[in-house]
Amino acid sequence: MEEKKVLHPFDQAVSLVRNSDTYTGRTSDLYENMVGPYGGALAAVLLNSVMIHPESLGDPLALTVNYAAPVKKGEFQIKSVPVRTNRSTQHWYISLSQDEATAVTATAVTAKRRKTWSSQEKNMPEVKHFSEVPPVSVKNLPVWFSQYDTRPVKGSIPPLFEIKGEQPFTSAHSTQWIRDNPARKIDFLSLTAFADSPAPSVYVRRNKFVPAGTVSFTVYFHATKEELGLSGENFVLVDVKSSRIHNSYCDQSGEVWSENNVLLASTSQVIYFKE
Amino acid sequence: MEEKKVLHPFDQAVSLVRNSDTYTGRTSDLYENMVGPYGGALAAVLLNSVMIHPESLGDPLALTVNYAAPVKKGEFQIKSVPVRTNRSTQHWYISLSQDEATAVTATAVTAKRRKTWSSQEKNMPEVKHFSEVPPVSVKNLPVWFSQYDTRPVKGSIPPLFEIKGEQPFTSAHSTQWIRDNPARKIDFLSLTAFADSPAPSVYVRRNKFVPAGTVSFTVYFHATKEELGLSGENFVLVDVKSSRIHNSYCDQSGEVWSENNVLLASTSQVIYFKE
């Protein structure tokens, strides 16, 4: 008898079917955001198109995703092209389209690592352990929040959907524990999605919801596959700060940490906002 | 009589000639690095192909450049494609090739800004004024250093080319004042090049030269054209830190500041190194 396999909702959201030279995917209702899918899940499906590509070399090193237009519910096509393959690095251009129009573009670099002199330069912020932080209520939040167990330590989103237009906070610094719900072993795809999970810095700083959306999102993967394996199904800590909020655009950048102080990824993004 | 126009070396390095649907450029001997041109100048010429494109909309907002292969001396072709044009943003894919092989890929977002709630979240590091910091000697350094007046405040490169294999420093934090030499009015192109000017974090941390090269480089432009105009020909301060140096790759990220505390750009990069 065959083993009955139930896909984790995240695996379903990032799954692709290979055609001749493109992949077909489908937006997941479980990862819907306010307009279109959660950007972190979209970034993950783009990266997946590289990782499952028959010519793929090494592991993800860098990913930049540009959200050019809203992605509508339903099918999309992804084309991932290994533009240049070297001995230890490979450069990719990726585009996601619907009805023949490009909605998302991305570049990725995959690489083989060798053992070298190494040093973790940043230290994990000292925060309460996730077991001491209550998960946020996903009530009234976009659907994708239900696919995560999010435990905000500092300046995080959910209250912003309730407390509108109060005093601005003094900073846009935002720190949260997060893991998939139900729990799922961390891999490069979920790490990508975690990196996009903090609220836009403009919400956090102003303690107010304003229409906003990521324009460009970058992840540098520091973790090896082995380190991700050691992280198991545990929570990760995502810690981001903004440097400037200025005339329609703001940035944020920071780190994704394993529970035991391994820097898994660095991330940055620039976000459009209205008003 | 016509005014005699002498191009600044940087303007020459980023200049392009438009063909039917590509641009032709040429590497500048003045911006040579150890292997191929200075990456900051290459990033600038890629951005230039977007800014001078007849369909270009708005000002640069985000740029990611992936260095896929060494660029040889001589001519190169750049193709910049406006993949998606919205009302206030435009998404670009750019590739630089030589002998029909892709050597550099990039994505860019250009945008129109509106006046909104704004806040500079980071403060400029408190450092000595550039007038109190002596410029580095460019003796024994790659040619491109001669095109800049670089004044290292903390952990910068040049000594690393002389003091090899000494004790590692305790951090990869690097801070320097820089401007074009001869002086040149700051614009989005020179800002891009400044952002790439700090030494690879692995050199700074180890106080040692090791073969290294940028793999992927990102700039977020916070400054408006007006703010750049106000910066004139002044020095900017570039301040970068590393978060992790790990098995062949290290990162660094930070900010480019105007002399008077305006955050002009944020930047990040991931760098390959040997050993």
XYZ file of C-alpha atoms in Angstrom:
550
model
C 0.000 0.000 0.000
C 1.196 3.463 -0.772
C 1.928 5.868 2.013
C -0.719 8.538 2.191
C 1.041 11.882 1.713
C -0.530 15.071 2.904
C 1.268 18.158 1.645
C 1.977 20.896 4.147
C 0.088 24.050 3.043
C 3.419 25.819 2.435
C 4.656 22.968 0.221
C 1.426 23.226 -1.695
C 1.790 27.008 -2.063
C 5.288 26.679 -3.541
C 4.657 23.603 -5.684
C 5.220 23.819 -9.418
C 4.541 21.650 -12.441
C 7.197 21.601 -15.141
C 6.143 22.263 -18.716
C 8.577 22.439 -21.630
C 10.613 25.444 -20.516
C 8.419 27.014 -17.843
C 6.730 25.988 -14.612
C 3.083 26.396 -13.743
C 2.022 27.237 -10.207
C -1.194 28.339 -8.552
C -1.834 30.876 -5.827
C -2.829 29.300 -2.517
C -5.963 30.627 -0.832
C -4.234 29.932 2.489
C -1.454 32.429 1.773
C -3.612 35.310 0.573
C -2.625 38.778 1.733
C -4.673 41.965 1.346
C -3.942 42.266 -2.384
C -2.735 38.985 -3.877
C -0.570 36.344 -2.218
C 1.788 36.918 0.728
C 5.021 38.216 -0.851
C 7.153 35.832 1.192
C 5.345 32.838 -0.297
C 5.743 34.300 -3.796
C 9.465 34.793 -3.251
C 9.667 31.178 -2.084
C 7.938 29.797 -5.166
C 10.316 31.788 -7.396
C 13.275 30.352 -5.518
C 11.734 26.896 -5.794
C 11.716 27.215 -9.589
C 15.514 27.527 -9.375
C 16.048 24.760 -6.829
C 14.028 22.148 -8.736
C 15.441 23.176 -12.128
C 17.290 20.245 -13.732
C 20.406 22.396 -14.293
C 20.514 23.822 -10.758
C 23.947 23.975 -9.108
C 24.617 24.323 -5.367
C 22.421 25.987 -2.769
C 20.767 29.422 -2.662
C 23.166 32.258 -1.846
C 21.300 35.426 -2.895
C 17.778 36.190 -4.049
C 16.258 39.507 -5.128
C 12.553 39.620 -5.932
C 10.863 42.621 -7.544
C 7.089 42.825 -7.194
C 6.105 44.542 -10.413
C 2.332 44.037 -10.362
C -0.319 42.349 -8.208
C -0.581 38.581 -8.696
C -4.172 37.503 -9.263
C -5.781 34.375 -7.856
C -5.191 31.320 -9.985
C -2.472 29.992 -12.238
C 0.849 31.650 -12.975
C 3.828 30.749 -15.111
C 7.410 30.943 -13.908
C 10.401 30.919 -16.189
C 13.785 30.431 -14.499
C 16.859 30.716 -16.677
C 20.421 29.812 -15.644
C 21.969 32.826 -17.370
C 25.530 31.915 -16.436
C 26.979 28.807 -14.838
C 30.480 28.937 -13.354
C 32.428 26.287 -11.490
C 30.998 27.165 -8.091
C 28.290 29.786 -8.758
C 25.237 29.988 -10.982
C 23.300 33.121 -11.921
C 19.570 33.014 -12.538
C 16.931 35.293 -13.998
C 13.381 34.419 -13.035
C 10.065 35.897 -14.062
C 6.514 35.165 -13.015
C 3.756 36.006 -15.448
C -0.004 35.827 -15.730
C -1.839 36.291 -19.035
C 1.566 36.802 -20.675
C 2.307 39.927 -18.581
C 5.230 39.927 -16.156
C 4.088 40.394 -12.564
C 7.258 39.513 -10.635
C 10.936 39.437 -11.628
C 13.860 38.051 -9.685
C 17.518 37.217 -9.828
C 19.134 34.468 -7.812
C 22.629 33.206 -7.236
C 23.201 29.620 -6.204
C 26.615 28.447 -5.065
C 28.743 25.644 -3.729
C 30.548 26.526 -0.517
C 33.911 25.279 0.674
C 35.168 25.242 4.221
C 36.974 28.558 4.913
C 37.889 30.897 7.737
C 34.493 31.869 9.158
C 33.111 34.271 11.719
C 29.635 35.261 12.781
C 29.966 39.029 13.088
C 26.566 39.881 14.526
C 25.044 38.593 17.708
C 21.455 37.596 18.109
C 19.420 40.234 19.946
C 18.690 39.332 23.551
C 14.964 38.756 23.706
C 12.479 36.630 25.601
C 12.429 32.970 24.600
C 9.519 32.138 22.297
C 7.998 29.939 24.989
C 7.449 33.091 27.065
C 5.879 35.136 24.265
C 2.188 34.599 23.496
C 1.282 34.034 19.839
C -0.657 36.850 18.201
C -4.312 36.448 17.522
C -4.838 36.116 13.796
C -8.398 37.401 14.112
C -9.025 40.183 11.579
C -5.626 39.605 9.996
C -5.091 38.571 6.378
C -5.370 34.803 5.854
C -1.636 34.117 5.524
C -1.075 34.956 9.201
C -3.017 31.783 10.054
C -0.260 29.740 8.387
C 2.241 31.013 10.947
C 2.670 31.053 14.684
C 3.940 34.609 15.123
C 5.189 35.829 18.500
C 6.030 39.522 18.417
C 8.715 40.672 20.814
C 8.918 44.267 19.657
C 7.018 46.665 17.416
C 5.195 44.020 15.430
C 2.140 44.216 13.262
C -1.005 42.867 14.665
C -1.907 45.611 17.110
C -1.606 48.014 14.230
C -4.689 46.567 12.689
C -6.578 47.426 15.837
C -4.947 50.584 17.203
C -5.092 52.949 14.272
C -3.657 56.419 14.160
C -2.264 56.515 17.672
C 1.042 58.111 18.623
C 3.930 57.017 16.425
C 6.388 54.693 18.090
C 9.875 56.061 18.460
C 11.375 53.524 16.083
C 10.518 51.147 13.271
C 12.453 48.326 14.900
C 10.500 45.097 14.761
C 11.389 41.707 16.257
C 9.367 38.513 16.189
C 9.594 34.775 16.652
C 7.903 32.860 13.878
C 7.379 29.326 12.637
C 5.084 27.576 10.226
C 1.689 26.505 11.509
C 1.480 23.539 11.459
C 5.190 23.212 12.214
C 7.400 22.343 9.239
C 11.121 21.674 8.917
C 12.953 24.870 7.989
C 14.427 24.919 4.499
C 15.618 27.619 2.099
C 12.044 28.195 0.922
C 10.477 28.743 4.343
C 13.507 30.812 5.390
C 12.784 33.104 2.423
C 9.182 33.467 3.530
C 10.137 34.131 7.172
C 12.455 36.934 6.020
C 9.486 38.807 4.552
C 7.234 38.327 7.585
C 7.826 41.532 9.594
C 5.367 44.356 9.096
C 6.334 47.203 6.775
C 8.504 49.604 8.766
C 6.130 52.462 8.022
C 3.304 50.650 9.924
C 5.534 49.976 12.890
C 6.969 53.477 13.063
C 3.621 55.200 12.713
C 1.647 52.585 14.602
C -0.876 52.885 11.839
C -1.984 50.943 8.845
C -1.414 52.648 5.495
C -1.671 51.015 2.073
C 1.801 49.598 1.455
C 3.533 46.875 -0.498
C 7.039 45.521 -0.991
C 8.674 46.664 -4.220
C 12.018 44.859 -4.012
C 13.096 42.192 -1.528
C 16.543 40.633 -1.050
C 17.696 37.640 0.969
C 21.306 36.530 1.485
C 21.456 32.939 2.691
C 24.261 32.384 5.188
C 23.075 28.994 6.419
C 24.167 25.751 4.890
C 21.649 22.967 4.336
C 23.141 21.217 7.380
C 22.539 24.231 9.617
C 18.963 24.450 8.396
C 18.579 20.756 9.172
C 19.742 21.387 12.733
C 17.115 24.116 13.101
C 14.445 21.459 12.682
C 10.903 22.732 13.092
C 11.883 25.363 15.607
C 10.992 29.033 15.753
C 13.295 31.563 14.083
C 13.785 35.159 15.210
C 13.318 37.873 12.593
C 14.734 41.268 13.537
C 14.486 44.265 11.172
C 15.105 48.005 11.338
C 14.410 50.847 8.967
C 16.940 53.451 7.954
C 14.705 55.932 6.142
C 11.020 56.460 5.409
C 10.841 59.065 2.689
C 8.282 60.314 0.176
C 6.359 57.138 -0.776
C 9.117 54.613 0.012
C 10.674 53.100 3.115
C 13.279 50.436 3.664
C 13.937 47.790 6.278
C 16.783 45.369 6.751
C 17.837 42.802 9.276
C 18.443 39.195 10.117
C 16.817 35.805 10.550
C 18.257 33.801 13.467
C 17.870 30.210 14.537
C 16.821 29.658 18.128
C 20.421 28.806 19.026
C 22.129 31.962 17.690
C 23.010 30.883 14.147
C 22.581 33.681 11.605
C 20.569 31.928 8.915
C 19.947 34.863 6.572
C 20.226 38.622 6.094
C 17.411 40.442 4.390
C 16.434 43.864 3.112
C 13.497 45.384 1.296
C 12.136 48.625 -0.056
C 8.422 49.246 0.354
C 5.972 51.562 -1.338
C 3.457 53.331 0.867
C 0.673 55.826 0.318
C 0.357 59.075 2.288
C 33.249 79.483 -30.440
C 32.099 76.264 -28.879
C 32.787 75.570 -25.265
C 35.461 72.957 -24.955
C 33.971 70.055 -23.012
C 36.186 67.654 -21.148
C 34.395 64.629 -19.807
C 35.040 63.697 -16.194
C 36.680 60.223 -16.123
C 33.625 58.819 -14.327
C 31.287 60.204 -16.994
C 33.478 58.595 -19.597
C 33.462 55.250 -17.732
C 29.642 55.174 -17.617
C 29.014 56.561 -21.108
C 27.031 54.482 -23.578
C 26.184 54.639 -27.261
C 22.699 53.575 -28.247
C 22.323 51.012 -31.024
C 18.972 49.614 -32.152
C 17.922 47.909 -28.921
C 21.171 47.734 -26.953
C 23.862 50.104 -25.731
C 27.581 49.786 -26.321
C 30.055 50.831 -23.653
C 33.745 50.371 -23.101
C 35.727 49.597 -19.967
C 37.758 52.541 -18.717
C 41.428 51.926 -17.976
C 41.107 54.461 -15.165
C 38.572 52.321 -13.275
C 40.401 48.995 -13.529
C 40.388 46.808 -10.438
C 42.460 43.680 -9.846
C 40.358 41.559 -12.200
C 38.275 43.667 -14.578
C 36.661 47.035 -13.881
C 35.747 48.375 -10.425
C 32.347 46.839 -9.643
C 30.927 50.183 -8.519
C 31.621 51.694 -11.925
C 30.047 48.674 -13.638
C 26.930 48.993 -11.476
C 26.783 52.679 -12.422
C 26.961 52.016 -16.153
C 24.154 49.439 -15.834
C 22.044 52.009 -14.010
C 22.920 54.577 -16.646
C 21.452 52.296 -19.331
C 18.134 52.610 -17.504
C 18.326 56.343 -16.828
C 19.088 57.284 -20.452
C 16.599 54.795 -21.901
C 13.914 56.643 -23.906
C 11.110 54.907 -21.955
C 12.588 55.594 -18.511
C 10.137 56.740 -15.822
C 11.070 58.499 -12.567
C 14.302 58.219 -10.605
C 16.246 55.185 -9.382
C 14.727 53.501 -6.323
C 16.389 50.063 -6.178
C 19.215 48.396 -8.047
C 20.563 44.852 -7.712
C 23.629 43.886 -9.731
C 24.895 40.309 -10.040
C 28.488 39.869 -11.155
C 28.310 36.599 -13.060
C 31.710 36.613 -14.792
C 34.772 38.856 -15.126
C 34.381 41.745 -17.572
C 37.299 41.925 -19.991
C 38.940 45.117 -21.211
C 37.195 46.619 -24.196
C 33.659 46.887 -25.503
C 30.547 45.504 -23.882
C 26.872 45.482 -24.768
C 24.118 46.380 -22.342
C 20.488 45.551 -22.868
C 18.032 47.254 -20.519
C 14.399 46.226 -20.789
C 11.460 47.958 -19.058
C 9.728 44.691 -18.160
C 6.751 46.378 -16.522
C 5.697 50.024 -16.373
C 3.112 51.100 -13.814
C 1.765 54.543 -13.019
C 4.521 55.433 -10.585
C 7.038 52.554 -10.776
C 8.933 50.853 -13.550
C 10.717 47.482 -13.370
C 13.847 46.796 -15.387
C 15.921 43.800 -16.330
C 19.439 44.631 -17.464
C 22.223 42.441 -18.796
C 25.788 43.200 -19.806
C 27.437 40.872 -22.288
C 30.730 40.435 -24.099
C 31.125 38.073 -27.057
C 27.434 37.192 -26.657
C 27.978 35.750 -23.151
C 26.288 37.382 -20.157
C 28.807 38.742 -17.660
C 26.574 40.878 -15.419
C 22.828 40.849 -14.747
C 20.774 43.396 -12.859
C 17.290 44.460 -11.944
C 16.298 48.022 -11.241
C 13.186 49.808 -10.084
C 12.646 53.433 -10.957
C 9.850 55.433 -9.360
C 8.117 58.743 -9.008
C 7.856 59.900 -5.419
C 5.118 61.962 -3.813
C 5.378 64.024 -0.677
C 4.402 61.827 2.307
C 4.978 61.448 6.025
C 8.737 60.974 6.266
C 11.309 60.140 8.906
C 15.000 59.443 8.829
C 15.276 56.493 11.193
C 19.040 56.116 11.364
C 21.545 58.687 12.474
C 24.852 59.298 10.821
C 27.742 57.812 12.776
C 29.711 60.383 14.728
C 33.087 60.500 13.058
C 35.859 62.992 12.372
C 35.094 65.542 9.691
C 36.695 64.652 6.370
C 38.895 67.742 6.609
C 40.593 66.130 9.620
C 41.159 62.757 7.965
C 44.137 62.363 5.627
C 43.447 60.793 2.228
C 44.893 57.331 1.714
C 47.904 56.893 -0.472
C 46.874 55.141 -3.662
C 50.388 53.809 -4.167
C 50.282 50.057 -4.822
C 46.494 50.106 -4.964
C 44.439 49.129 -8.019
C 44.044 51.986 -10.497
C 40.440 52.840 -9.628
C 41.472 54.141 -6.208
C 43.206 57.021 -8.005
C 39.800 58.192 -9.244
C 38.690 58.770 -5.654
C 39.786 60.761 -2.650
C 39.222 58.145 0.050
C 39.582 59.044 3.713
C 39.217 55.991 5.948
C 37.859 56.624 9.409
C 37.652 53.011 10.510
C 38.787 49.578 9.319
C 39.304 50.538 5.709
C 41.267 48.803 3.000
C 44.503 50.328 2.047
C 46.652 49.228 4.959
C 45.488 45.712 4.216
C 47.487 45.725 1.052
C 50.594 46.406 3.081
C 50.051 44.666 6.417
C 49.288 41.101 5.439
C 48.347 38.311 7.770
C 48.500 40.258 11.005
C 46.064 39.836 13.861
C 42.448 39.949 12.801
C 40.588 43.078 13.811
C 37.729 42.552 16.179
C 35.109 43.627 13.669
C 34.489 44.040 9.964
C 33.032 47.508 10.482
C 34.374 49.918 7.892
C 33.751 53.665 7.597
C 35.183 56.074 5.063
C 34.695 59.494 3.532
C 34.912 59.439 -0.242
C 34.489 61.706 -3.234
C 35.410 61.641 -6.884
C 38.893 62.799 -7.831
C 38.702 65.246 -9.509
C 35.585 66.358 -7.643
C 32.295 65.789 -9.461
C 28.684 66.638 -8.589
C 27.042 63.676 -6.862
C 24.313 61.981 -8.882
C 22.603 58.582 -8.794
C 25.450 57.053 -10.788
C 28.303 58.205 -8.545
C 26.211 57.383 -5.481
C 25.961 53.807 -6.788
C 29.724 53.648 -7.193
C 30.379 55.128 -3.724
C 28.152 52.437 -2.196
C 30.479 49.721 -3.495
C 33.681 51.459 -2.359
C 34.329 49.891 1.076
C 36.710 46.945 1.212
C 35.246 43.444 1.350
C 34.354 42.743 4.965
C 36.558 39.659 4.964
C 39.662 41.833 4.321
C 38.744 44.226 7.086
C 37.918 41.545 9.615
C 41.043 39.489 8.925
C 43.295 42.472 8.214
C 44.511 40.458 5.284
C 44.094 40.384 1.566
C 42.432 37.256 0.189
C 41.126 36.803 -3.357
C 37.539 38.083 -3.204
C 34.861 39.570 -5.419
C 31.322 40.864 -5.097
C 28.676 38.405 -6.269
C 25.506 40.429 -5.730
C 25.193 44.128 -4.848
C 22.069 46.086 -3.941
C 21.454 49.816 -3.537
C 18.247 51.455 -2.312
C 18.157 55.119 -3.226
C 16.542 57.240 -0.528
C 17.703 60.593 -1.858
C 15.703 62.652 -4.276
C 17.445 64.414 -7.151
C 17.089 67.657 -5.187
C 18.891 66.213 -2.169
C 21.693 64.964 -4.390
C 21.900 68.432 -5.888
C 22.331 69.921 -2.416
C 25.198 67.503 -1.753
C 27.148 69.202 -4.513
C 30.667 67.913 -4.971
C 31.091 67.130 -1.304
C 32.396 64.012 0.379
C 29.932 61.298 1.384
C 30.382 58.916 4.311
C 30.073 55.197 3.580
C 29.570 53.008 6.625
C 29.220 49.211 6.336
C 29.174 46.229 8.688
C 29.201 42.509 8.116
C 26.806 40.083 9.727
C 28.414 36.776 8.786
C 31.546 35.497 7.049
C 30.939 31.840 6.306
C 32.422 29.166 4.057
C 33.413 31.117 0.905
C 30.912 33.980 1.261
C 30.558 37.071 3.428
C 28.097 39.934 3.467
C 28.212 43.613 4.292
C 25.520 46.240 4.515
C 25.251 49.847 5.471
C 24.591 53.410 4.447
C 25.839 56.289 2.343
C 25.446 59.676 4.062
C 25.796 63.211 2.819
C 28.110 65.444 4.796
C 25.108 67.054 6.459
C 23.388 63.911 7.801
C 21.044 63.061 4.923
C 20.758 59.323 4.325
C 21.311 59.140 0.575
C 21.297 55.363 0.103
C 21.302 51.988 1.834
C 23.396 49.214 0.387
C 24.207 45.544 0.849
C 26.323 42.955 -0.894
C 27.433 39.358 -0.744
C 31.044 38.602 -1.583
C 32.882 35.464 -2.611
C 36.270 34.842 -1.020
C 38.861 32.100 -1.223
C 40.318 30.350 1.855
